Coordinates of C-alpha atoms and ligand atoms in Angstrom, one line a residue:
M256 CA 121.9 -80.3 73.1
P257 CA 119.2 -77.9 71.9
E258 CA 120.7 -74.9 73.6
E259 CA 123.9 -75.5 71.8
R260 CA 122.2 -75.7 68.4
D261 CA 120.4 -72.5 69.2
A262 CA 123.7 -70.9 70.0
E263 CA 125.1 -72.2 66.8
R264 CA 122.3 -70.8 64.7
H265 CA 121.8 -67.4 66.2
E266 CA 125.1 -66.3 67.8
P267 CA 128.4 -66.5 66.0
V268 CA 131.0 -67.8 68.4
V269 CA 133.4 -65.0 69.3
L270 CA 135.9 -67.0 71.3
S271 CA 137.0 -70.7 71.0
V272 CA 139.3 -72.1 73.7
V273 CA 141.1 -75.1 72.3
I274 CA 142.5 -77.5 75.0
P275 CA 144.5 -80.6 73.9
M276 CA 144.4 -83.2 76.6
F277 CA 146.0 -86.6 76.9
N278 CA 145.3 -88.6 80.1
E279 CA 144.4 -85.5 82.1
E280 CA 141.7 -87.0 84.4
E281 CA 143.5 -85.5 87.4
A282 CA 143.8 -82.0 86.1
L283 CA 140.4 -81.8 84.4
P284 CA 138.2 -80.9 87.4
A285 CA 140.5 -78.0 88.5
L286 CA 140.6 -76.8 84.9
V287 CA 136.8 -76.6 84.6
T288 CA 136.6 -74.9 88.0
R289 CA 139.0 -72.1 87.0
L290 CA 138.1 -71.8 83.3
R291 CA 134.3 -71.7 83.4
P292 CA 133.9 -68.6 85.6
V293 CA 136.4 -66.6 83.5
L294 CA 134.5 -67.3 80.3
T295 CA 131.1 -66.7 81.9
E296 CA 132.3 -63.3 83.2
L297 CA 133.7 -62.4 79.8
G298 CA 130.2 -62.5 78.5
V299 CA 130.9 -63.2 74.8
P300 CA 129.5 -66.3 73.0
H301 CA 132.1 -68.9 73.3
E302 CA 132.9 -72.6 73.0
V303 CA 135.5 -74.7 74.8
V304 CA 137.0 -77.3 72.4
A305 CA 138.4 -80.1 74.4
V306 CA 140.5 -82.3 72.1
D307 CA 140.8 -85.7 73.7
D308 CA 144.1 -86.9 72.2
G309 CA 143.3 -90.7 72.6
S310 CA 143.4 -90.7 76.4
G311 CA 143.3 -94.1 77.9
D312 CA 142.2 -92.9 81.4
R313 CA 138.8 -91.4 82.5
T314 CA 139.3 -88.1 80.5
A315 CA 136.5 -89.0 78.0
E316 CA 134.1 -90.0 80.7
L317 CA 134.8 -86.9 82.8
L318 CA 134.3 -84.7 79.7
A319 CA 131.0 -86.3 78.9
A320 CA 129.9 -85.7 82.5
F321 CA 131.0 -82.0 82.4
R322 CA 129.2 -81.5 79.1
L323 CA 125.8 -82.3 80.7
G324 CA 125.9 -79.1 82.7
W325 CA 128.1 -77.0 80.4
P326 CA 126.6 -76.6 76.9
E327 CA 129.6 -74.6 75.7
L328 CA 131.9 -77.5 76.2
R329 CA 132.5 -79.3 73.0
V330 CA 134.5 -82.5 72.8
V331 CA 136.5 -83.5 69.8
A332 CA 137.8 -87.0 70.4
L333 CA 140.7 -88.4 68.3
R334 CA 141.0 -92.0 67.5
R335 CA 144.5 -92.4 68.8
N336 CA 147.2 -90.5 70.6
S337 CA 148.5 -88.2 67.9
G338 CA 150.7 -85.8 70.0
H339 CA 150.2 -82.3 71.4
Q340 CA 150.8 -80.4 68.1
A341 CA 148.5 -82.7 66.1
A342 CA 145.8 -82.4 68.8
L343 CA 146.2 -78.6 68.6
T344 CA 145.8 -78.9 64.8
A345 CA 142.5 -80.8 65.3
G346 CA 141.2 -78.1 67.6
L347 CA 142.2 -75.2 65.4
D348 CA 140.7 -76.9 62.3
R349 CA 137.4 -77.3 64.1
A350 CA 137.2 -74.2 66.2
R351 CA 134.5 -71.8 65.0
G352 CA 135.4 -68.6 67.0
A353 CA 136.4 -65.3 65.6
Y354 CA 139.3 -65.6 68.1
V355 CA 140.9 -68.9 69.2
V356 CA 142.9 -69.3 72.3
S357 CA 145.0 -72.4 72.8
L358 CA 145.5 -73.6 76.4
D359 CA 147.2 -76.5 78.2
A360 CA 144.9 -78.7 80.3
D361 CA 147.3 -78.7 83.3
L362 CA 146.7 -75.1 84.3
Q363 CA 150.3 -74.1 83.8
D364 CA 148.9 -71.3 81.7
P365 CA 146.4 -69.3 83.7
P366 CA 142.9 -69.1 82.1
E367 CA 142.5 -65.7 83.9
K368 CA 144.7 -64.1 81.2
I369 CA 142.3 -65.0 78.4
P370 CA 140.2 -61.8 78.9
D371 CA 143.4 -59.7 78.8
M372 CA 144.5 -61.4 75.5
L373 CA 141.1 -60.8 73.9
A374 CA 141.0 -57.2 75.1
L375 CA 144.5 -56.5 73.8
A376 CA 143.7 -58.1 70.4
R377 CA 140.5 -56.1 70.0
A378 CA 141.9 -52.8 71.3
Q379 CA 144.9 -52.8 69.0
G380 CA 143.5 -54.8 66.1
L381 CA 146.1 -57.6 66.6
D382 CA 145.9 -61.0 65.0
I383 CA 148.2 -62.8 67.5
V384 CA 148.6 -62.3 71.2
Y385 CA 151.3 -64.5 72.8
G386 CA 151.3 -65.6 76.4
V387 CA 154.9 -65.0 77.4
R388 CA 156.3 -66.7 80.5
A389 CA 157.7 -64.0 82.7
D390 CA 158.6 -66.5 85.4
R391 CA 159.5 -70.1 85.0
S392 CA 160.8 -70.7 88.5
S393 CA 158.2 -73.4 88.9
D394 CA 159.8 -75.5 86.1
S395 CA 162.7 -77.8 86.9
G396 CA 166.2 -76.5 86.4
F397 CA 166.7 -78.9 83.4
K398 CA 163.4 -77.8 81.8
R399 CA 164.5 -74.1 82.1
W400 CA 167.9 -74.7 80.7
S401 CA 166.7 -76.8 77.8
A402 CA 164.0 -74.2 77.1
G403 CA 166.6 -71.5 77.1
V404 CA 168.8 -73.3 74.6
Y405 CA 165.7 -74.2 72.5
Y406 CA 164.5 -70.6 72.1
R407 CA 167.9 -69.2 71.4
L408 CA 168.4 -71.8 68.6
M409 CA 164.9 -71.1 67.2
R410 CA 165.4 -67.4 67.1
R411 CA 168.5 -68.0 65.1
L412 CA 166.8 -70.4 62.7
A413 CA 163.3 -69.0 62.3
G414 CA 164.1 -65.4 62.9
P415 CA 163.9 -62.9 65.7
S416 CA 160.1 -62.6 65.4
V417 CA 159.9 -65.8 67.5
P418 CA 159.1 -64.6 71.0
A419 CA 161.4 -66.1 73.7
Q420 CA 159.5 -68.1 76.3
A421 CA 156.2 -68.2 74.4
G422 CA 154.8 -71.7 74.4
D423 CA 151.4 -72.8 73.1
F424 CA 149.3 -70.4 75.2
R425 CA 148.2 -67.8 72.6
L426 CA 145.3 -66.1 71.0
L427 CA 144.8 -66.2 67.2
S428 CA 142.3 -64.2 65.1
R429 CA 140.2 -66.0 62.5
A430 CA 142.5 -64.7 59.8
A431 CA 145.6 -66.2 61.5
V432 CA 143.8 -69.5 62.1
D433 CA 142.7 -69.7 58.4
A434 CA 146.3 -68.9 57.3
L435 CA 147.6 -71.8 59.5
K436 CA 144.9 -74.1 58.1
A437 CA 146.0 -73.3 54.6
L438 CA 149.6 -74.4 55.3
P439 CA 150.6 -77.8 53.9
D440 CA 152.9 -78.6 56.8
Q441 CA 152.6 -82.0 58.4
Q442 CA 154.9 -82.0 61.4
R443 CA 153.8 -78.7 62.7
V444 CA 155.5 -76.7 65.4
Y445 CA 153.1 -73.9 66.1
R446 CA 155.4 -71.8 68.3
L447 CA 157.5 -71.3 65.2
L448 CA 154.8 -71.3 62.5
V449 CA 152.7 -68.7 64.1
P450 CA 155.4 -66.0 64.3
W451 CA 156.5 -66.9 60.8
L452 CA 153.1 -65.9 59.5
G453 CA 154.0 -62.3 60.1
F454 CA 150.7 -61.1 61.5
P455 CA 150.7 -58.1 63.8
S456 CA 151.2 -59.4 67.3
G457 CA 151.2 -58.5 71.0
Q458 CA 152.2 -60.1 74.3
V459 CA 150.6 -60.8 77.6
A460 CA 153.0 -61.8 80.4
Y461 CA 152.1 -64.5 82.9
E462 CA 153.7 -66.6 85.5
R463 CA 154.1 -70.3 84.6
A464 CA 152.5 -72.2 87.4
P465 CA 153.5 -75.8 88.3
R466 CA 151.4 -78.5 86.8
T467 CA 148.2 -78.7 88.8
A468 CA 147.9 -82.5 88.9
G469 CA 149.1 -85.6 87.0
R470 CA 152.5 -86.0 85.2
T471 CA 154.1 -84.2 82.3
K472 CA 153.1 -85.7 78.9
Y473 CA 156.4 -84.4 77.5
P474 CA 159.1 -86.8 78.5
L475 CA 162.7 -86.2 77.2
G476 CA 162.1 -88.2 74.0
R477 CA 159.2 -86.0 73.0
M478 CA 161.1 -82.9 73.8
I479 CA 163.9 -84.0 71.5
R480 CA 161.4 -84.9 68.8
L481 CA 159.9 -81.4 69.1
A482 CA 163.3 -79.8 68.9
V483 CA 164.2 -81.9 65.8
D484 CA 160.9 -81.1 64.1
S485 CA 161.5 -77.4 64.9
V486 CA 165.0 -77.3 63.4
T487 CA 164.3 -79.5 60.3
G488 CA 160.9 -77.7 59.7
F489 CA 162.6 -74.3 59.5
S490 CA 166.1 -74.7 58.3
A491 CA 168.3 -76.7 56.0
A492 CA 171.4 -75.4 57.9
P493 CA 172.2 -78.8 59.6
L494 CA 172.8 -80.2 56.1
R495 CA 175.5 -77.7 55.7
I496 CA 177.3 -79.1 58.7
A497 CA 178.3 -82.0 56.5
T498 CA 180.0 -79.6 54.1
W499 CA 181.8 -77.8 56.9
L500 CA 183.0 -81.1 58.5
G501 CA 184.2 -82.2 55.1
A502 CA 186.1 -79.0 54.6
G503 CA 187.6 -79.2 58.1
A504 CA 188.6 -82.9 57.5
F505 CA 190.2 -81.9 54.2
V506 CA 192.4 -79.3 55.9
V507 CA 193.4 -81.8 58.6
C508 CA 194.0 -84.4 55.9
L509 CA 196.4 -82.0 54.1
A510 CA 198.4 -81.4 57.3
L511 CA 198.6 -85.2 57.9
L512 CA 199.7 -85.7 54.3
V513 CA 202.7 -83.5 55.0
Y514 CA 203.4 -85.3 58.2
T515 CA 203.2 -88.8 56.7
L516 CA 205.3 -87.9 53.7
T517 CA 208.0 -86.4 56.0
A518 CA 207.8 -89.5 58.2
F519 CA 208.2 -91.7 55.0
A520 CA 211.2 -89.6 53.9
L521 CA 212.8 -90.0 57.3
G522 CA 212.1 -93.8 57.3
R523 CA 209.9 -93.7 60.4
T524 CA 206.7 -95.3 59.1
V525 CA 206.0 -98.4 61.2
P526 CA 204.3 -97.2 64.4
G527 CA 201.0 -95.5 63.7
W528 CA 198.3 -97.8 64.9
T529 CA 196.8 -95.2 67.2
S530 CA 196.6 -92.4 64.6
L531 CA 195.2 -94.8 62.0
F532 CA 192.6 -96.3 64.3
T533 CA 191.5 -92.8 65.6
G534 CA 191.3 -91.6 62.0
I535 CA 189.1 -94.5 60.9
V536 CA 186.7 -94.2 63.8
F537 CA 186.5 -90.4 63.5
I538 CA 185.7 -90.4 59.9
G539 CA 183.2 -93.3 60.4
A540 CA 181.4 -91.3 63.2
V541 CA 181.3 -88.1 61.2
Q542 CA 179.9 -89.9 58.2
L543 CA 177.2 -91.6 60.2
I544 CA 176.1 -88.3 61.8
C545 CA 175.9 -86.7 58.3
V546 CA 173.8 -89.6 57.0
G547 CA 171.6 -89.3 60.0
L548 CA 171.1 -85.6 59.4
L549 CA 170.3 -86.3 55.8
G550 CA 167.9 -89.0 56.9
E551 CA 165.9 -86.5 59.1
Y552 CA 165.2 -84.4 56.0
V553 CA 164.5 -87.5 53.8
G554 CA 162.0 -88.5 56.5
R555 CA 160.3 -85.2 56.3
I556 CA 160.0 -85.5 52.5
Y557 CA 158.7 -89.0 53.0
T558 CA 156.0 -87.9 55.4
A559 CA 155.1 -85.0 53.1
V560 CA 154.8 -87.2 50.1
Q561 CA 152.6 -89.7 52.0
N562 CA 150.4 -86.8 52.9
R563 CA 148.5 -88.7 55.6
P564 CA 146.2 -86.8 58.0
T565 CA 148.0 -86.2 61.2
Y566 CA 144.9 -87.0 63.2
F567 CA 141.6 -88.8 62.9
V568 CA 138.5 -87.5 64.6
R569 CA 136.4 -90.2 66.3
H570 CA 133.6 -87.9 67.2
D571 CA 132.9 -84.2 67.6
T572 CA 129.9 -83.3 69.8
A573 CA 129.2 -80.3 67.6
A574 CA 128.2 -80.7 64.0
P575 CA 131.4 -80.9 62.0
S576 CA 132.0 -77.9 59.7
P577 CA 131.6 -79.1 56.0
G578 CA 134.9 -80.5 54.8
G579 CA 136.5 -79.2 58.0
G580 CA 140.1 -80.1 58.6
A581 CA 142.3 -83.0 57.8
G582 CA 140.6 -85.5 60.1
A583 CA 138.2 -87.9 58.6
E584 CA 135.2 -88.6 60.7
D585 CA 133.3 -91.8 61.0
P586 CA 129.6 -91.2 60.8
K587 CA 128.8 -94.6 62.3
E588 CA 130.4 -93.5 65.6
P589 CA 128.0 -92.4 68.4
R590 CA 127.8 -88.6 69.0
V591 CA 127.9 -89.0 72.7
P592 CA 131.2 -90.3 74.1
V593 CA 131.0 -93.8 75.5
P594 CA 132.7 -93.8 78.9
R595 CA 135.7 -96.2 79.0
A596 CA 136.2 -98.7 81.7
Ligands
LIG11 N1 149.1 -83.4 75.3 C1 148.4 -83.9 74.3 N2 148.9 -85.0 73.6 C2 150.1 -85.6 73.9 C3 150.9 -85.0 74.9 C4 150.4 -83.9 75.6 O1 147.3 -83.5 74.0 O2 150.5 -86.6 73.3 C5 148.6 -82.2 76.0 C6 148.6 -82.3 77.5 O3 147.4 -83.0 78.0 C7 148.6 -80.9 77.9 C8 149.5 -80.2 76.9 O4 149.5 -81.1 75.8 O5 147.4 -80.3 78.0 C9 150.9 -80.0 77.3 O6 151.5 -81.1 77.8 P1 152.3 -81.2 79.2 O7 151.6 -80.2 80.2 O8 152.4 -82.6 79.7 O9 153.7 -80.6 78.7 P2 154.7 -79.7 79.6 O10 153.9 -78.6 80.2 O11 155.2 -80.6 80.7 O12 155.7 -79.3 78.6
LIG12 MG1 152.3 -78.7 81.2

């Protein structure tokens, strides 16, 4: 695209909008319809970085079609489905803007709030502006409950700077993005990492809308994975659970010792199958839980030592920044996405 190269050469990109998408063919047209006028009206040089997270549906084809009439749309396609946070990493690594907004593709986060975020960041010189969900009534009861538990836990673990009810809709300054890029973390959970950076931040409230189309890409298993990554990424406290359980079991053991010795002295030692069996099963379960907890941390160490990239870029419709990001790019790959059947 000649216009795009011109834009690259003469105008530094002020705003990048990073959108991870996985099988979002149903939501994509509505997203473009709502996002594009907002950005046009904003009137600053911008790019929309659509990160196609290994979609198997027509997402790639639709993106290629939208690009024909929208030069600001840039497509970064990953080789395989790498997960929401890894797709976000790919987008942040490659975004060129002085400010970077991350947005979900399903329009649960309103693009209309982007100008407010940018204005707030510029007016007050902030590096981070969180989109904070003022109203989650559109989410299911279970999602609201689990989100409530999750944020309470996270504030305890990662500190009170973690805003409650702030997901991955946020604006970051170039300084904040560069700080994130410099982190060695592999299993990233941005909603904890970003507040942890300690940059000056502000908030913009919004109403969480229902998913515009398609189905959630965060089934229960992935939610649990995110929660485990969040906890193990920020705290070694669960490892201490083993110590506390051990201490508790020791106290119980002392009491039982008194009981068994008394029973022995009184000559009433034959019955006891129930207590014995319960004791064995209990200790076995506690030990397995502790080994499992230990395993989570060993797993993190293992991943960190392997130090593999968390995503691979198949193609990027803009020229890749030199040495940009963890993703290796295959130069043999065509620049224009090939529509899938
Ligand atoms: N997503 C992704 N890769 C994945 C799963 C999700 O890029 O493996 C994207 C998805 O397309 C969406 C965003 O992450 O743009 C949030 O996912 P979703 O809306 O399904 O999560 P929920 O809002 O239900 O928590
Ligand atoms: Mg969603």
